[in-house]
Short mmCIF file of C-alpha atoms and ligand atoms in Angstrom, two decimals:
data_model
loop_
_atom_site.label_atom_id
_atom_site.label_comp_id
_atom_site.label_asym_id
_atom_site.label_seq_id
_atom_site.Cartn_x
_atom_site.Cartn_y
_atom_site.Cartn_z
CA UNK A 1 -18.57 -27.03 77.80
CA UNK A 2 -16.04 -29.06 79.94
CA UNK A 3 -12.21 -27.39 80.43
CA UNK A 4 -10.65 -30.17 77.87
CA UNK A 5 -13.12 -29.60 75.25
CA UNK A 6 -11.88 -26.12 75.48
CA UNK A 7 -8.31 -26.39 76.26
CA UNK A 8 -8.89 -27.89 72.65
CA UNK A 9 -11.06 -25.18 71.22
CA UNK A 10 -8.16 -22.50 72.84
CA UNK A 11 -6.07 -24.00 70.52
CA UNK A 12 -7.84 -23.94 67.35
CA UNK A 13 -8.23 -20.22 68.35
CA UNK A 14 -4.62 -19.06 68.59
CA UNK A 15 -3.70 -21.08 65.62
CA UNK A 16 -6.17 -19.49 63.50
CA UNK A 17 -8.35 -22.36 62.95
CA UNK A 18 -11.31 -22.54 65.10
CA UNK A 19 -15.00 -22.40 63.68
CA UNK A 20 -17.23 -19.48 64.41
CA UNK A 21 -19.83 -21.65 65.80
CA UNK A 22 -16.83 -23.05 68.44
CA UNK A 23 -15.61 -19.76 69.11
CA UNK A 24 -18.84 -18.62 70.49
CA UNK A 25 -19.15 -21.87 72.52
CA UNK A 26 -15.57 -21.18 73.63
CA UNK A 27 -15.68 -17.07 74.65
CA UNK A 28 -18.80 -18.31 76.83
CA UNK A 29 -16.68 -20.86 78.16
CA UNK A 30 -14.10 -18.30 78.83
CA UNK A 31 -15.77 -15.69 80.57
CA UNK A 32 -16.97 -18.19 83.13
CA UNK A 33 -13.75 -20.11 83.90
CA UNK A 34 -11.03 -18.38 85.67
CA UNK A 35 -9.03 -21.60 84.86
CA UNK A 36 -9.05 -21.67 81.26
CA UNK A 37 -8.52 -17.55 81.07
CA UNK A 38 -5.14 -18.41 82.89
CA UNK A 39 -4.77 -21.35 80.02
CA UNK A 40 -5.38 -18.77 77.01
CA UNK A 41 -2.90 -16.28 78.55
CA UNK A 42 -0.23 -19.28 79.13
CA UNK A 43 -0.85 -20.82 76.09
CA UNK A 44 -0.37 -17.10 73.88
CA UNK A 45 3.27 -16.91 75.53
CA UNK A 46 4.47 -20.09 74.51
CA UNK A 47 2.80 -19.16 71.41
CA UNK A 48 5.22 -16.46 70.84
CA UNK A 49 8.28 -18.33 72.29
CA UNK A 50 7.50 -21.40 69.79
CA UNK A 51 7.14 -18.59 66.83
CA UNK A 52 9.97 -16.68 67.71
CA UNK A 53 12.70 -19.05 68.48
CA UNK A 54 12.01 -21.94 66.76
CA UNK A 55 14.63 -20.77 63.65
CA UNK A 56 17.97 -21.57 64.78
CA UNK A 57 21.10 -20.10 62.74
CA UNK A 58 23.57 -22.13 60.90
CA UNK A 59 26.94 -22.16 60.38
CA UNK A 60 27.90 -18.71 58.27
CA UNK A 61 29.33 -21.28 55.70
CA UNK A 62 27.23 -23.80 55.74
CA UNK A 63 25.64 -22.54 52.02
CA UNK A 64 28.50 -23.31 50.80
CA UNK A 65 29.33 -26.00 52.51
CA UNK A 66 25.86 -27.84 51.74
CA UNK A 67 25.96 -26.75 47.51
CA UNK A 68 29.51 -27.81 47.46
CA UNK A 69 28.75 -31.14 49.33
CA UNK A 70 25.01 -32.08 47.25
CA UNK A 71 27.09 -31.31 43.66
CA UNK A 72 30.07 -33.78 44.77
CA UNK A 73 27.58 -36.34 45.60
CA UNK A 74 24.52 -35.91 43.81
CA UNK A 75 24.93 -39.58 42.48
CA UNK A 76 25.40 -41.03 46.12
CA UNK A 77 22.18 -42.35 47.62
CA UNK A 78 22.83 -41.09 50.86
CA UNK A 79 25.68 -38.72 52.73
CA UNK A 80 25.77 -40.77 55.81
CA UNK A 81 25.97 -44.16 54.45
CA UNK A 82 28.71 -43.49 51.68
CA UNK A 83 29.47 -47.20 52.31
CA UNK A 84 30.17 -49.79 49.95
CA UNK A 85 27.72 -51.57 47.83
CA UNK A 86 27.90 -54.75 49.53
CA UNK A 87 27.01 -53.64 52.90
CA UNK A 88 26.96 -56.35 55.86
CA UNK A 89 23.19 -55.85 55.79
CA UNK A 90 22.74 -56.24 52.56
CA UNK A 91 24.78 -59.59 52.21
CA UNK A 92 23.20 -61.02 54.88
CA UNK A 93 20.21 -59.94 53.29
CA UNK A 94 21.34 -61.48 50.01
CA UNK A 95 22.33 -65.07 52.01
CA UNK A 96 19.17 -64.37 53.98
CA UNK A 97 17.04 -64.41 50.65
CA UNK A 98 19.61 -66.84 49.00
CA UNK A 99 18.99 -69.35 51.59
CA UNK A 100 14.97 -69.00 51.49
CA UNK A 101 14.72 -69.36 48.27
CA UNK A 102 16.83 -72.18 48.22
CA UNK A 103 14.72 -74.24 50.59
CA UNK A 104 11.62 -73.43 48.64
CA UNK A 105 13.09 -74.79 45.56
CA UNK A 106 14.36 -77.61 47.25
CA UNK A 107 11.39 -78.16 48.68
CA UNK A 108 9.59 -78.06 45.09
CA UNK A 109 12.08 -79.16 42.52
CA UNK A 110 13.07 -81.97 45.18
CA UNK A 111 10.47 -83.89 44.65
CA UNK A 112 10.21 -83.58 41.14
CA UNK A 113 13.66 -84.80 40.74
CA UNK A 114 13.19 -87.61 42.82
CA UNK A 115 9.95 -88.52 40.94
CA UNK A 116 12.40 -87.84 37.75
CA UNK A 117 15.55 -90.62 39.68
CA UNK A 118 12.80 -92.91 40.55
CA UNK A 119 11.54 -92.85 36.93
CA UNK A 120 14.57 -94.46 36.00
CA UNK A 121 15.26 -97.01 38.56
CA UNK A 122 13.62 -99.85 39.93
CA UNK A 123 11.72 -98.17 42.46
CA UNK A 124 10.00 -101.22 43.16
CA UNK A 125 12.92 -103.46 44.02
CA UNK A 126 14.16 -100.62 45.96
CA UNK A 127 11.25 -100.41 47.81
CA UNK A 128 10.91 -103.89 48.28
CA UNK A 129 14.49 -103.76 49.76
CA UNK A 130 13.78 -101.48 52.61
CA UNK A 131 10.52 -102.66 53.47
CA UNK A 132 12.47 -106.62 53.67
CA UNK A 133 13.93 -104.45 56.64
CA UNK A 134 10.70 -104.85 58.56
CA UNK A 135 9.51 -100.77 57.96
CA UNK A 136 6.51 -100.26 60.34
CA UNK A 137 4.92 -97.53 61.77
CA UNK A 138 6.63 -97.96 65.33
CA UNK A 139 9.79 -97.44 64.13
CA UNK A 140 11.75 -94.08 64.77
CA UNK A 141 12.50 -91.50 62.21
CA UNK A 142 16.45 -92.53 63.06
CA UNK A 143 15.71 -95.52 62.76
CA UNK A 144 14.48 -95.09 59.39
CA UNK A 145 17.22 -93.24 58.24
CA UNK A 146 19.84 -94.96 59.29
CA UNK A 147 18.26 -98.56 57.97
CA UNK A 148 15.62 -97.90 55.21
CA UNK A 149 16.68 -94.47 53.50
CA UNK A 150 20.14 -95.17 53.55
CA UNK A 151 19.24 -98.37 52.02
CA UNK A 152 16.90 -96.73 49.19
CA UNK A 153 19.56 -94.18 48.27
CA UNK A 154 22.40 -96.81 47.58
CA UNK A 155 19.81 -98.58 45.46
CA UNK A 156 18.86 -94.94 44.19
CA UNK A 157 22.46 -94.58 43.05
CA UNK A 158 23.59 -97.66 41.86
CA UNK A 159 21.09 -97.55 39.11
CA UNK A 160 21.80 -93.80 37.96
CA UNK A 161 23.39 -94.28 34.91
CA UNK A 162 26.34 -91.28 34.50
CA UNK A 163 24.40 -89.90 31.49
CA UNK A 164 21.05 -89.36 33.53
CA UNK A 165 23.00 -87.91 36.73
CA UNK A 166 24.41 -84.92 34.50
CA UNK A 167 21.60 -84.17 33.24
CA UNK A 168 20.02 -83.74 36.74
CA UNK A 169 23.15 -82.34 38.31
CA UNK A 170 22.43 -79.43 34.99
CA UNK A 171 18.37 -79.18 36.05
CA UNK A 172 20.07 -78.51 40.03
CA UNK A 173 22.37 -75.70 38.77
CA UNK A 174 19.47 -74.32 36.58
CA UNK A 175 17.50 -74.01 39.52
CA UNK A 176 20.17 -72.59 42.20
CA UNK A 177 21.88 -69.76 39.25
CA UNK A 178 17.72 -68.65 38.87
CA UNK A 179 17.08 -68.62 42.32
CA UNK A 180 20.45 -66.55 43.11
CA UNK A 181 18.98 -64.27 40.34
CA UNK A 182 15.86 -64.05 42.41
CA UNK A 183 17.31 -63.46 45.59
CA UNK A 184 19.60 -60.58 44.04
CA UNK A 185 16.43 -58.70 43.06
CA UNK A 186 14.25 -59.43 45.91
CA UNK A 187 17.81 -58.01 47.84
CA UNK A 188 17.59 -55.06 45.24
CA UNK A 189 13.81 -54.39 46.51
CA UNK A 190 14.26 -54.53 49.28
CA UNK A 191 17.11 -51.78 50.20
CA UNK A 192 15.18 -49.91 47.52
CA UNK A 193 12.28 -49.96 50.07
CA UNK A 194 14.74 -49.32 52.84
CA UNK A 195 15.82 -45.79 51.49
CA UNK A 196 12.55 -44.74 49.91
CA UNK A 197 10.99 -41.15 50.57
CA UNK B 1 6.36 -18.70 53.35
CA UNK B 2 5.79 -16.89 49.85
CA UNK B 3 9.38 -15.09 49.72
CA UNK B 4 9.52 -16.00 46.05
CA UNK B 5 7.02 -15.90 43.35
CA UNK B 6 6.17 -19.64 42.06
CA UNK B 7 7.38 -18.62 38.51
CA UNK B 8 10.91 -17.43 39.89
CA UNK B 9 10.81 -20.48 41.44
CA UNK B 10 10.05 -22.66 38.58
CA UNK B 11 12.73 -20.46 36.68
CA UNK B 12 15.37 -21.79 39.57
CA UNK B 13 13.86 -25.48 39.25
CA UNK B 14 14.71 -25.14 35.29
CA UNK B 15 18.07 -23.56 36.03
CA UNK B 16 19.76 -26.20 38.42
CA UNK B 17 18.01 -29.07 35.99
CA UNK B 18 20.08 -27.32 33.04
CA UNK B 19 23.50 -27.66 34.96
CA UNK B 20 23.34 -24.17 36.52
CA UNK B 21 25.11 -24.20 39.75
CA UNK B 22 24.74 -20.91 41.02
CA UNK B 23 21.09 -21.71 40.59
CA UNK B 24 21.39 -24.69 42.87
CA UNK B 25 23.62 -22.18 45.31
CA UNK B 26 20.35 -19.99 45.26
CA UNK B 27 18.08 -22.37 46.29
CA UNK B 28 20.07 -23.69 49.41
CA UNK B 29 20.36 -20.25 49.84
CA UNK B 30 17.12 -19.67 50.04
CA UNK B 31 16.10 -22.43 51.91
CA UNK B 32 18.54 -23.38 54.06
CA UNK B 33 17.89 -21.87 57.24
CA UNK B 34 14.61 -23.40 57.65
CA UNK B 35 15.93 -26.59 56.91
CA UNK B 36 18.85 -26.36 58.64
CA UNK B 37 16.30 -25.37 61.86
CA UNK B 38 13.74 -28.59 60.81
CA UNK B 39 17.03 -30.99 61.02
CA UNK B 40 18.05 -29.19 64.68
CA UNK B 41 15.11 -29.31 66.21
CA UNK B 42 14.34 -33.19 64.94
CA UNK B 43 18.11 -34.23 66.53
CA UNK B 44 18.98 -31.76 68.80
CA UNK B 45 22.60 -31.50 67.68
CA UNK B 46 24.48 -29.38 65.44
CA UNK B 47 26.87 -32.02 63.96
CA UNK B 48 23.86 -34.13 63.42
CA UNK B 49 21.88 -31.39 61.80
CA UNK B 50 24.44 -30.54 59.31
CA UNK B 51 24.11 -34.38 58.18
CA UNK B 52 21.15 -34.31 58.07
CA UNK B 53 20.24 -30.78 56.44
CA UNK B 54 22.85 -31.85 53.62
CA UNK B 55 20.81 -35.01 53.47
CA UNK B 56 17.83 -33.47 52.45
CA UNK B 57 19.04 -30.88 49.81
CA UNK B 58 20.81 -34.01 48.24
CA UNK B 59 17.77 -35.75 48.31
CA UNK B 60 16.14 -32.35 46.79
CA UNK B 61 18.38 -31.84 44.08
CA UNK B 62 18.00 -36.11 43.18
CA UNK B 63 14.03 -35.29 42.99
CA UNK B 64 14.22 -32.16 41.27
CA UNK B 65 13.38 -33.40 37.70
CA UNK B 66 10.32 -34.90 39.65
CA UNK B 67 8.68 -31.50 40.77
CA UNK B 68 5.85 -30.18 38.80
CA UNK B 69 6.37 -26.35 38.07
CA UNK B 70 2.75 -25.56 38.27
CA UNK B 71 2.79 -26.11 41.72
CA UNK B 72 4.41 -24.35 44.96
CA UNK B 73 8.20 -25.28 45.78
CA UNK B 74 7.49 -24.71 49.66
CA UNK B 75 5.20 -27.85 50.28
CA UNK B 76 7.04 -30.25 47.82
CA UNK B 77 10.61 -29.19 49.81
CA UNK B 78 8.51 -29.78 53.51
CA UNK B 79 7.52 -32.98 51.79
CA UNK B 80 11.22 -33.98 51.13
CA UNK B 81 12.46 -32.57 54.57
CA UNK B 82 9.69 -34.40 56.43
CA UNK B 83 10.25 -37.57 54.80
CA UNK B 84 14.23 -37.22 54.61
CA UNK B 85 14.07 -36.86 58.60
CA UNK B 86 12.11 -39.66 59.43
CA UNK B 87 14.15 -42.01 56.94
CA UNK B 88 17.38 -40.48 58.98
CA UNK B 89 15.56 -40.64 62.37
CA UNK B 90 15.01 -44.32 61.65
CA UNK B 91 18.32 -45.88 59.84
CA UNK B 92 20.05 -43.76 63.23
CA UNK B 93 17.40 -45.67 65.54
CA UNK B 94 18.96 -47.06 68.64
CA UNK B 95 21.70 -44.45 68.42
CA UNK B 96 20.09 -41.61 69.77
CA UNK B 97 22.01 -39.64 72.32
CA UNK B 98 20.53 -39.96 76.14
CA UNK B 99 19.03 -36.27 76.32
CA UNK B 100 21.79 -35.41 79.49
CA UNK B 101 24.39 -35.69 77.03
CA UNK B 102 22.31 -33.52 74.03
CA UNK B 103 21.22 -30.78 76.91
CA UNK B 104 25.01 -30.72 78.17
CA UNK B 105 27.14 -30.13 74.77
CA UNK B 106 29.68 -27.79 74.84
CA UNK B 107 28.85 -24.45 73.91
CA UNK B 108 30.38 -25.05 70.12
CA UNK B 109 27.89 -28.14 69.62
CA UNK B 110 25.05 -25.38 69.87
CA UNK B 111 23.34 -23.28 67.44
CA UNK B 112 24.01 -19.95 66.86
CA UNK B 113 21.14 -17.96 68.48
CA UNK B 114 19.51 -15.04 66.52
CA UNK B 115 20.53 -11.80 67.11
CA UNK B 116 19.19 -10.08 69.95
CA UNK B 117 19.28 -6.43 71.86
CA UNK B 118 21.28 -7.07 74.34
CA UNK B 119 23.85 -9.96 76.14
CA UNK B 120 21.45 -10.26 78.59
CA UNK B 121 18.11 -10.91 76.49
CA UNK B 122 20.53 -13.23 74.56
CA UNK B 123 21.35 -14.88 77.62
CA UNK B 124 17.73 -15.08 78.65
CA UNK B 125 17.02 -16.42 75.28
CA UNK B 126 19.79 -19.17 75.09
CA UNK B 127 18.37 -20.15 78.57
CA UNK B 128 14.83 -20.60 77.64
CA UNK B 129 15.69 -22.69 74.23
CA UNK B 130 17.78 -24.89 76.14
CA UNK B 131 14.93 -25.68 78.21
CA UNK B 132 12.56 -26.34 74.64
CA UNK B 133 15.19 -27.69 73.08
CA UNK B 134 15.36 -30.52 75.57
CA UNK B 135 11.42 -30.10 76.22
CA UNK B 136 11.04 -30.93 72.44
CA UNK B 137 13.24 -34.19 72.40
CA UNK B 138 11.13 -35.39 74.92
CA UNK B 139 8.21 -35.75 72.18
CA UNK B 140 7.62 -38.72 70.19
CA UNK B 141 9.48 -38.15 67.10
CA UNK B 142 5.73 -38.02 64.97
CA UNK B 143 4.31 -35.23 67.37
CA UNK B 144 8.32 -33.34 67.43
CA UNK B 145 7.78 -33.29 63.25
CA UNK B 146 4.51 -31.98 62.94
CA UNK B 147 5.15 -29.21 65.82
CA UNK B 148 7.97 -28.29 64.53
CA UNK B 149 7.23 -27.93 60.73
CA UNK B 150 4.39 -25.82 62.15
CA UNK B 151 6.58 -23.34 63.10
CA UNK B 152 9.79 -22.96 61.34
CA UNK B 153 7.06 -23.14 57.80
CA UNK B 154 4.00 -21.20 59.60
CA UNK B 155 1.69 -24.12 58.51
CA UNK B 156 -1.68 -25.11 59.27
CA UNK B 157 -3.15 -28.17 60.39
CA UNK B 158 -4.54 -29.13 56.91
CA UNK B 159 -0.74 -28.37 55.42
CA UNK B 160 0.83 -30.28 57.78
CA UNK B 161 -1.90 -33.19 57.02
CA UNK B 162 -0.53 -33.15 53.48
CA UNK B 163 3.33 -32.96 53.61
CA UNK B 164 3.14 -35.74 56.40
CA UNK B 165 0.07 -38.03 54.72
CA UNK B 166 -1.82 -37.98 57.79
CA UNK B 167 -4.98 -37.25 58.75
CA UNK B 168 -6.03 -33.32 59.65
CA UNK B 169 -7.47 -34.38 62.89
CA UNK B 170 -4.49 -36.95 64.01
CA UNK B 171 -2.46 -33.59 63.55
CA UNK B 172 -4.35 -31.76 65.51
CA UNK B 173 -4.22 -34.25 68.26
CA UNK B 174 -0.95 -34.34 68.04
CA UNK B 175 -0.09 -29.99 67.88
CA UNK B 176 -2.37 -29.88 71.15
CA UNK B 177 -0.75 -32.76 72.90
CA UNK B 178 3.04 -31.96 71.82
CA UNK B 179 2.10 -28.16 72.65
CA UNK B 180 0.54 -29.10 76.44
CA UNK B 181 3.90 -31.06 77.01
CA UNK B 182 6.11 -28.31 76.00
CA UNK B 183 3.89 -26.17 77.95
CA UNK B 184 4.15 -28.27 81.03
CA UNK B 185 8.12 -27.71 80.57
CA UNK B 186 8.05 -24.36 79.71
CA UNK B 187 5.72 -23.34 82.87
CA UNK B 188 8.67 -21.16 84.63
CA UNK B 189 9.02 -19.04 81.11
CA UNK B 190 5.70 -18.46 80.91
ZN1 ZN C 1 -12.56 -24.04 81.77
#
């Protein structure tokens, strides 16, 4: 046996918890190594310090104190953050989530309420419009926007009828009161994971 | 660890759950040393200890009408106290005090040491815990918990495992390594 196997093995012995089979292995050890003797004898005294001292005493009124404190505020989450509900994390959690959320919808619903606009204008004359304005794959992204898009959308709008428009403007505020509903929860979760045990 | 039967102890449980606050008095009573010696030796402050021992007998009484009777109070409170500190040790993160500052506070902004013989053993005493005090906010906070639920609850390896959900042998690693540093600190005392 090396000196760190038993350094180990020295303390499985003084806490109580070393195998018979190891101990035997280890007293050999021991009776051979002047090095790891001096170990065991170190490593008994801190032993004793560690149990000994370790308690430290409170404040005489602190029983007090602590029941008085716990029944006051057994309905607060936490002493130390007695703060307001809407903590600056957690609203910038909340816009954090708000603003994800949003972009995913976007991102979905987006195109599915342009394939819903286009439905009910002539896409083809508006495409025929902005592709008049020589579109080809050389051109610039800027360039596209500023000529073609901008183009498309005017056309886009000009045939929305009013009716058609509220009705879309209703499916957009659908969307953005379910996502704030989703991005209150997921905040909810979330600080709910934050304080867990 | 066994100061109180476990059926006195579920008779306490039922008592504070039923409104009882003498009951609830009892158990901080009972358990508040320890605690408060858990939360010391995890910060290394006394203003920060109070916080955080209050923290976890709030947390305790929130959980009470969670703990099964049939089994010991001990462990479940450990369990609480363990993962009370390392929710507080975390949320207080970056704030930790440099340990120059926590080894130099005022005599006030230390514990009260345990009564001993004489002025001088005291003083010998208050010495030597400065020096673990400081040796044991060296430790990473993981190895500091384990080593020091060891000792204020007398636990073994295979307790400690269970109140801190890790393995038996990770513990271990960590008792021998935490112990070897302390050691290394400790070598003048020794
Ligand atoms: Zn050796």
């Amino acid at each position: 046996m090396n000196c760190e196997t038993a350094l180990v093995l020295i303390y499985d012995l003084v806490d109580g918890e070393i195998l018979p089979k190891d101990e035997i292995l280890l007293k050999e050890h021991l009776a051979i190594c002047q090095h790891c003797q001096t170990t065991l004898k170190s490593i008994e005294k801190a032993e004793k310090i560690y149990k000994h001292e370790i308690l430290v005493t409170p404040a005489p009124d602190s029983v007090n104190t602590i029941t008085k404190q716990v029944l006051e505020n057994k309905n607060v989450f936490s002493l130390q953050s007695k703060k307001p509900y809407w903590s600056t994390k957690r609203i910038v959690y909340y816009l954090g989530t708000m603003a994800a959320s949003f972009a995913a919808f976007i991102y979905l619903a987006g195109s599915l309420i342009i394939v819903n606009l286009a439905s009910k204008i002539d896409l083809t004359s508006a495409i025929s419009n902005t592709s008049s304005s020589n579109f080809n794959l050389d051109m610039s992204f800027s360039q596209f926007i500023e000529s073609d898009l901008l183009n498309l959308l005017s056309t886009i709008t000009n045939n929305i009828s009013q009716s058609t428009l509220l009705k879309d403007l209703a499916i957009i505020l659908f969307l953005v009161s379910l996502q704030f509903t989703i991005s209150y929860l997921f905040t909810q979760n979330k600080i709910k994971q934050d304080n867990k045990l | 660890m066994n100061e109180i039967e476990p059926t006195f102890e579920a008779k306490l449980v039922e008592r504070i759950l039923k409104g009882d606050e003498s009951a609830f008095a009892e158990l901080v009573a009972q358990f508040h040393k320890r605690i408060y010696s858990i939360a010391y030796r995890m910060v290394g402050n006394v203003s920060e200890a109070e916080d955080l021992c209050q923290e976890i007998f709030l947390r305790l009484y929130q959980k009470l009408s969670q703990y099964d009777p049939n089994l010991p109070l001990t462990p479940w409170i450990c369990r609480i106290a363990s993962n009370t500190t390392i929710n507080y040790l975390k949320r207080r993160g970056i704030k930790t005090m440099p340990l120059e500052i926590m080894v130099n506070l005022k005599e006030k902004e230390r514990p009260i040491a345990d009564e001993h013989a004489t002025p001088e053993q005291a003083m010998i005493v208050e010495n030597r815990d400065k020096k673990l005090q400081s040796a044991i906010m060296e430790l990473p906070e993981n190895y500091r918990l384990a080593f020091t639920l060891k000792y204020v609850e007398n636990l073994t390896s295979e307790e400690i495992s269970e109140i801190m959900n890790i393995p038996r042998n990770t513990i271990k690693t960590w008792l021998v390594r935490a112990r070897e540093a302390l050691r290394g600190k400790l070598i003048n005392e020794l």
